[in-house]
Tab-separated table of C-alpha atoms in Angstrom:
chain	number	residue	atom	x	y	z
A	1	UNK	CA	-147.374	-22.214	78.072
A	2	UNK	CA	-145.371	-24.992	78.135
A	3	UNK	CA	-141.317	-24.176	77.317
A	4	UNK	CA	-138.914	-26.300	75.718
A	5	UNK	CA	-135.424	-27.746	74.370
A	6	UNK	CA	-134.770	-30.118	71.950
A	7	UNK	CA	-131.314	-32.479	72.180
A	8	UNK	CA	-131.266	-35.400	69.364
A	9	UNK	CA	-134.217	-35.164	68.868
A	10	UNK	CA	-135.208	-35.200	72.085
A	11	UNK	CA	-137.850	-32.553	73.394
A	12	UNK	CA	-137.364	-32.036	77.906
A	13	UNK	CA	-140.675	-29.855	78.452
A	14	UNK	CA	-141.857	-27.911	81.759
A	15	UNK	CA	-145.412	-27.455	82.062
A	16	UNK	CA	-145.381	-24.723	84.376
A	17	UNK	CA	-147.497	-26.841	87.003
A	18	UNK	CA	-143.903	-28.022	89.187
A	19	UNK	CA	-140.450	-26.867	90.003
A	20	UNK	CA	-139.613	-30.154	90.125
A	21	UNK	CA	-141.408	-31.290	87.029
A	22	UNK	CA	-138.713	-28.408	85.401
A	23	UNK	CA	-135.494	-29.548	87.286
A	24	UNK	CA	-135.990	-32.601	86.200
A	25	UNK	CA	-136.146	-31.760	82.809
A	26	UNK	CA	-133.424	-29.634	83.236
A	27	UNK	CA	-131.181	-32.212	85.045
A	28	UNK	CA	-131.937	-34.349	81.260
A	29	UNK	CA	-131.051	-31.270	79.663
A	30	UNK	CA	-128.220	-30.824	80.785
A	31	UNK	CA	-127.339	-34.508	80.713
A	32	UNK	CA	-127.517	-34.428	76.546
A	33	UNK	CA	-126.015	-31.297	75.755
A	34	UNK	CA	-122.565	-32.280	78.010
A	35	UNK	CA	-123.711	-35.800	76.305
A	36	UNK	CA	-123.507	-34.387	72.961
A	37	UNK	CA	-120.492	-32.048	72.737
A	38	UNK	CA	-118.854	-35.505	73.519
A	39	UNK	CA	-118.677	-36.470	69.830
A	40	UNK	CA	-117.221	-33.594	69.181
A	41	UNK	CA	-120.166	-32.003	68.190
A	42	UNK	CA	-122.367	-34.309	65.693
A	43	UNK	CA	-124.665	-30.831	64.530
A	44	UNK	CA	-128.154	-31.876	67.225
A	45	UNK	CA	-128.957	-28.252	68.308
A	46	UNK	CA	-131.618	-27.329	70.889
A	47	UNK	CA	-134.116	-25.064	69.764
A	48	UNK	CA	-137.507	-23.836	71.356
A	49	UNK	CA	-140.762	-26.387	70.997
A	50	UNK	CA	-144.192	-24.056	70.184
A	51	UNK	CA	-146.873	-26.536	69.802
A	52	UNK	CA	-149.069	-24.329	68.732
A	53	UNK	CA	-147.359	-23.089	65.628
A	54	UNK	CA	-146.822	-25.331	62.909
A	55	UNK	CA	-143.315	-23.321	62.122
A	56	UNK	CA	-140.671	-23.559	65.037
A	57	UNK	CA	-137.502	-20.868	63.736
A	58	UNK	CA	-134.075	-21.913	65.553
A	59	UNK	CA	-130.830	-20.153	64.509
A	60	UNK	CA	-129.593	-23.712	61.895
A	61	UNK	CA	-133.457	-25.695	61.614
A	62	UNK	CA	-137.108	-25.219	61.605
A	63	UNK	CA	-138.675	-27.874	63.806
A	64	UNK	CA	-141.943	-28.770	62.233
A	65	UNK	CA	-144.648	-29.018	64.730
A	66	UNK	CA	-147.922	-31.541	64.880
A	67	UNK	CA	-148.713	-35.261	63.793
A	68	UNK	CA	-147.121	-36.844	60.598
A	69	UNK	CA	-150.992	-37.178	59.587
A	70	UNK	CA	-151.253	-32.827	59.457
A	71	UNK	CA	-148.054	-32.381	58.746
A	72	UNK	CA	-149.424	-34.834	55.661
A	73	UNK	CA	-152.003	-33.210	55.126
A	74	UNK	CA	-150.668	-29.349	55.473
A	75	UNK	CA	-148.119	-30.206	52.472
A	76	UNK	CA	-150.331	-31.782	50.452
A	77	UNK	CA	-152.883	-28.819	50.814
A	78	UNK	CA	-150.156	-26.220	49.951
A	79	UNK	CA	-150.541	-25.544	53.279
A	80	UNK	CA	-147.058	-25.732	54.508
A	81	UNK	CA	-143.943	-25.579	51.811
A	82	UNK	CA	-140.397	-27.581	53.330
A	83	UNK	CA	-136.871	-25.674	53.066
A	84	UNK	CA	-134.132	-28.043	53.487
A	85	UNK	CA	-132.476	-28.677	56.400
A	86	UNK	CA	-136.330	-28.203	58.603
A	87	UNK	CA	-136.814	-31.269	60.724
A	88	UNK	CA	-140.001	-33.557	60.357
A	89	UNK	CA	-141.404	-35.133	63.345
A	90	UNK	CA	-143.044	-38.623	63.042
A	91	UNK	CA	-144.203	-41.467	65.214
A	92	UNK	CA	-143.766	-45.434	63.707
A	93	UNK	CA	-146.419	-47.537	63.871
A	94	UNK	CA	-144.216	-49.049	67.079
A	95	UNK	CA	-144.565	-46.602	68.553
A	96	UNK	CA	-141.126	-44.945	67.818
A	97	UNK	CA	-140.152	-41.792	68.007
A	98	UNK	CA	-138.083	-40.091	65.169
A	99	UNK	CA	-137.462	-37.852	62.958
A	100	UNK	CA	-136.698	-37.030	59.431
A	101	UNK	CA	-134.558	-33.835	58.096
A	102	UNK	CA	-135.312	-32.456	54.570
A	103	UNK	CA	-132.094	-33.287	52.534
A	104	UNK	CA	-133.030	-32.450	48.826
A	105	UNK	CA	-135.862	-30.501	47.079
A	106	UNK	CA	-136.762	-31.304	43.235
A	107	UNK	CA	-140.131	-29.837	41.136
A	108	UNK	CA	-141.818	-33.075	41.918
A	109	UNK	CA	-140.959	-34.146	45.263
A	110	UNK	CA	-139.460	-33.412	49.128
A	111	UNK	CA	-136.181	-35.771	49.734
A	112	UNK	CA	-136.386	-37.112	53.963
A	113	UNK	CA	-133.711	-38.672	55.639
A	114	UNK	CA	-134.759	-40.250	58.984
A	115	UNK	CA	-132.041	-38.561	62.031
A	116	UNK	CA	-132.051	-42.012	64.152
A	117	UNK	CA	-130.591	-45.509	63.322
A	118	UNK	CA	-132.763	-48.085	63.551
A	119	UNK	CA	-131.011	-51.310	63.103
A	120	UNK	CA	-127.533	-52.419	62.513
A	121	UNK	CA	-126.959	-55.024	59.478
A	122	UNK	CA	-124.365	-56.659	56.411
A	123	UNK	CA	-125.682	-54.784	52.940
A	124	UNK	CA	-126.769	-57.743	52.362
A	125	UNK	CA	-129.852	-57.654	54.296
A	126	UNK	CA	-130.896	-53.708	53.602
A	127	UNK	CA	-133.612	-54.278	50.645
A	128	UNK	CA	-135.191	-56.810	52.589
A	129	UNK	CA	-135.499	-54.963	56.107
A	130	UNK	CA	-136.423	-51.855	54.216
A	131	UNK	CA	-139.061	-54.180	52.495
A	132	UNK	CA	-140.527	-54.864	55.926
A	133	UNK	CA	-139.696	-50.628	56.727
A	134	UNK	CA	-142.133	-49.438	54.147
A	135	UNK	CA	-144.409	-51.945	54.886
A	136	UNK	CA	-145.086	-52.484	58.665
A	137	UNK	CA	-143.106	-49.091	60.981
A	138	UNK	CA	-144.660	-46.046	58.442
A	139	UNK	CA	-148.020	-44.251	59.195
A	140	UNK	CA	-150.464	-44.948	56.386
A	141	UNK	CA	-150.265	-41.071	56.088
A	142	UNK	CA	-146.587	-40.842	55.124
A	143	UNK	CA	-146.675	-43.749	53.263
A	144	UNK	CA	-148.907	-43.002	51.227
A	145	UNK	CA	-146.982	-39.632	50.550
A	146	UNK	CA	-143.894	-41.333	48.918
A	147	UNK	CA	-143.365	-41.441	45.406
A	148	UNK	CA	-140.575	-44.051	43.511
A	149	UNK	CA	-137.744	-42.468	43.078
A	150	UNK	CA	-134.733	-42.946	39.869
A	151	UNK	CA	-131.717	-44.335	41.506
A	152	UNK	CA	-128.281	-45.019	39.387
A	153	UNK	CA	-124.984	-47.129	40.665
A	154	UNK	CA	-122.412	-48.950	39.688
A	155	UNK	CA	-122.545	-52.819	40.150
A	156	UNK	CA	-119.245	-53.259	41.410
A	157	UNK	CA	-118.121	-49.241	41.565
A	158	UNK	CA	-116.967	-48.846	37.730
A	159	UNK	CA	-118.606	-50.483	35.754
A	160	UNK	CA	-121.719	-50.366	33.637
A	161	UNK	CA	-124.200	-47.790	34.982
A	162	UNK	CA	-127.657	-49.327	36.807
A	163	UNK	CA	-130.539	-47.218	36.917
A	164	UNK	CA	-133.532	-48.393	39.437
A	165	UNK	CA	-137.151	-47.172	40.996
A	166	UNK	CA	-137.328	-47.835	44.748
A	167	UNK	CA	-139.723	-46.715	47.650
A	168	UNK	CA	-136.930	-46.429	50.485
A	169	UNK	CA	-133.239	-46.305	49.303
A	170	UNK	CA	-129.978	-45.972	50.256
A	171	UNK	CA	-127.908	-42.447	49.733
A	172	UNK	CA	-125.040	-42.470	47.104
A	173	UNK	CA	-121.175	-41.654	48.451
A	174	UNK	CA	-121.404	-38.587	45.444
A	175	UNK	CA	-124.177	-37.472	47.013
A	176	UNK	CA	-122.390	-37.287	51.036
A	177	UNK	CA	-119.109	-36.535	49.814
A	178	UNK	CA	-117.390	-34.281	47.670
A	179	UNK	CA	-114.722	-34.011	44.907
A	180	UNK	CA	-111.928	-33.740	47.757
A	181	UNK	CA	-112.677	-36.105	49.372
A	182	UNK	CA	-113.115	-38.442	46.888
A	183	UNK	CA	-109.522	-37.858	45.431
A	184	UNK	CA	-108.013	-38.435	48.885
A	185	UNK	CA	-110.431	-42.389	48.858
A	186	UNK	CA	-109.651	-43.110	45.245
A	187	UNK	CA	-111.207	-45.764	45.956
A	188	UNK	CA	-114.731	-44.971	45.783
A	189	UNK	CA	-116.231	-46.096	42.453
A	190	UNK	CA	-119.423	-44.354	41.756
A	191	UNK	CA	-118.059	-40.638	41.349
A	192	UNK	CA	-119.800	-38.392	39.446
A	193	UNK	CA	-122.823	-40.544	38.936
A	194	UNK	CA	-124.724	-37.494	41.311
A	195	UNK	CA	-123.425	-34.085	42.702
A	196	UNK	CA	-123.040	-33.518	46.632
A	197	UNK	CA	-126.137	-32.256	48.071
A	198	UNK	CA	-125.721	-29.565	49.700
A	199	UNK	CA	-126.608	-30.103	52.930
A	200	UNK	CA	-124.049	-33.121	53.158
A	201	UNK	CA	-121.715	-30.080	52.627
A	202	UNK	CA	-121.879	-29.250	56.649
A	203	UNK	CA	-120.126	-32.286	57.553
A	204	UNK	CA	-121.937	-32.077	61.323
A	205	UNK	CA	-125.322	-33.424	58.431
A	206	UNK	CA	-124.126	-36.874	58.334
A	207	UNK	CA	-123.401	-37.902	62.148
A	208	UNK	CA	-126.617	-40.336	62.838
A	209	UNK	CA	-127.246	-41.942	66.292
A	210	UNK	CA	-128.187	-45.359	66.533
A	211	UNK	CA	-131.593	-45.680	68.821
A	212	UNK	CA	-130.314	-48.610	71.079
A	213	UNK	CA	-127.228	-46.349	72.878
A	214	UNK	CA	-128.669	-42.799	71.367
A	215	UNK	CA	-124.670	-42.940	70.321
A	216	UNK	CA	-123.201	-42.157	66.960
A	217	UNK	CA	-122.799	-44.952	64.486
A	218	UNK	CA	-121.749	-46.152	60.739
A	219	UNK	CA	-123.812	-46.232	57.889
A	220	UNK	CA	-123.829	-48.014	54.721
A	221	UNK	CA	-124.455	-45.711	51.150
A	222	UNK	CA	-124.920	-47.230	48.106
A	223	UNK	CA	-121.519	-46.785	46.330
A	224	UNK	CA	-119.534	-49.983	45.877
A	225	UNK	CA	-115.626	-49.871	45.434
A	226	UNK	CA	-114.032	-49.275	42.304
A	227	UNK	CA	-113.760	-52.538	40.327
A	228	UNK	CA	-115.322	-54.512	43.818
A	229	UNK	CA	-118.251	-55.639	44.752
A	230	UNK	CA	-117.813	-57.186	47.773
A	231	UNK	CA	-117.063	-53.490	49.896
A	232	UNK	CA	-119.037	-50.454	50.026
A	233	UNK	CA	-118.834	-47.144	51.638
A	234	UNK	CA	-119.996	-45.990	54.773
A	235	UNK	CA	-120.674	-43.287	56.079
A	236	UNK	CA	-118.171	-42.912	59.380
A	237	UNK	CA	-118.946	-42.100	63.152
A	238	UNK	CA	-116.994	-39.156	62.944
A	239	UNK	CA	-119.386	-38.672	59.432
A	240	UNK	CA	-115.523	-39.367	57.144
A	241	UNK	CA	-115.515	-41.388	54.907
A	242	UNK	CA	-115.063	-45.027	55.449
A	243	UNK	CA	-115.379	-48.561	53.200
A	244	UNK	CA	-115.976	-52.052	54.751
A	245	UNK	CA	-117.043	-55.325	53.515
A	246	UNK	CA	-120.057	-55.590	52.778
A	247	UNK	CA	-120.774	-58.102	54.842
A	248	UNK	CA	-120.205	-56.729	58.491
A	249	UNK	CA	-122.980	-56.183	60.083
A	250	UNK	CA	-122.737	-53.587	62.736
A	251	UNK	CA	-122.504	-50.433	59.654
A	252	UNK	CA	-126.012	-49.034	60.120
A	253	UNK	CA	-129.597	-48.822	57.622
A	254	UNK	CA	-129.884	-45.324	56.108
A	255	UNK	CA	-134.074	-44.262	55.469
A	256	UNK	CA	-134.018	-42.244	52.361
A	257	UNK	CA	-137.717	-41.337	50.658
A	258	UNK	CA	-139.350	-39.230	48.137
A	259	UNK	CA	-143.062	-36.965	48.908
A	260	UNK	CA	-144.847	-36.080	46.478
A	261	UNK	CA	-144.856	-31.971	46.915
A	262	UNK	CA	-148.522	-30.341	46.302
A	263	UNK	CA	-150.551	-30.651	42.939
């Protein structure tokens, strides 16, 4: 029997064979808990790992167990139905292990967003990096399930509405922040383009960490300042609304896409 604990996307497990292995795993777990607590309850949660079951239900999230190939096949066959907040594990083609969270559901697909931040860059470099990520890092079963998504944005924040289709995209500020947060940040330029997702009404779901050091980091949004295409909104390391020049290279690129539901 294997028991396990998940913190910050890492599973610390014990297979029942080695007391030293258990002690090492326990110490690693406690260190991760301490680290999570020092980042002001960033929303990282703990749960049991149940490898034999497809779904592991905790008090706050469901962790979908199995390989990404099996999970995608189950979704395609209609065996598995995802809910908002579900956590889907995935190993990228370069060996990195990440998790995707279900942030929205519509009639045709599930919206998945990667919890980890893989790379920081200027806002203007994101599209090129998205192309590379899609072509080179996604496993085939997941890439084949992604469907084009129509995205809307205002080029200079308060100008003409533009619509494009994308496979990988950046969330909009109006999807992440509330009306009250828009009131407090009147420089935001895409008010009303979307409605805030229920997933992001819990500020802890906005906090993401870089893979390099596991620490919370800011991540870009699609939204330009009102009347200013040189500056863009981003989510701060504490989940709050912030803005910066598009040239800032320390802010990370989020990964967001939609996958096909069972037909």
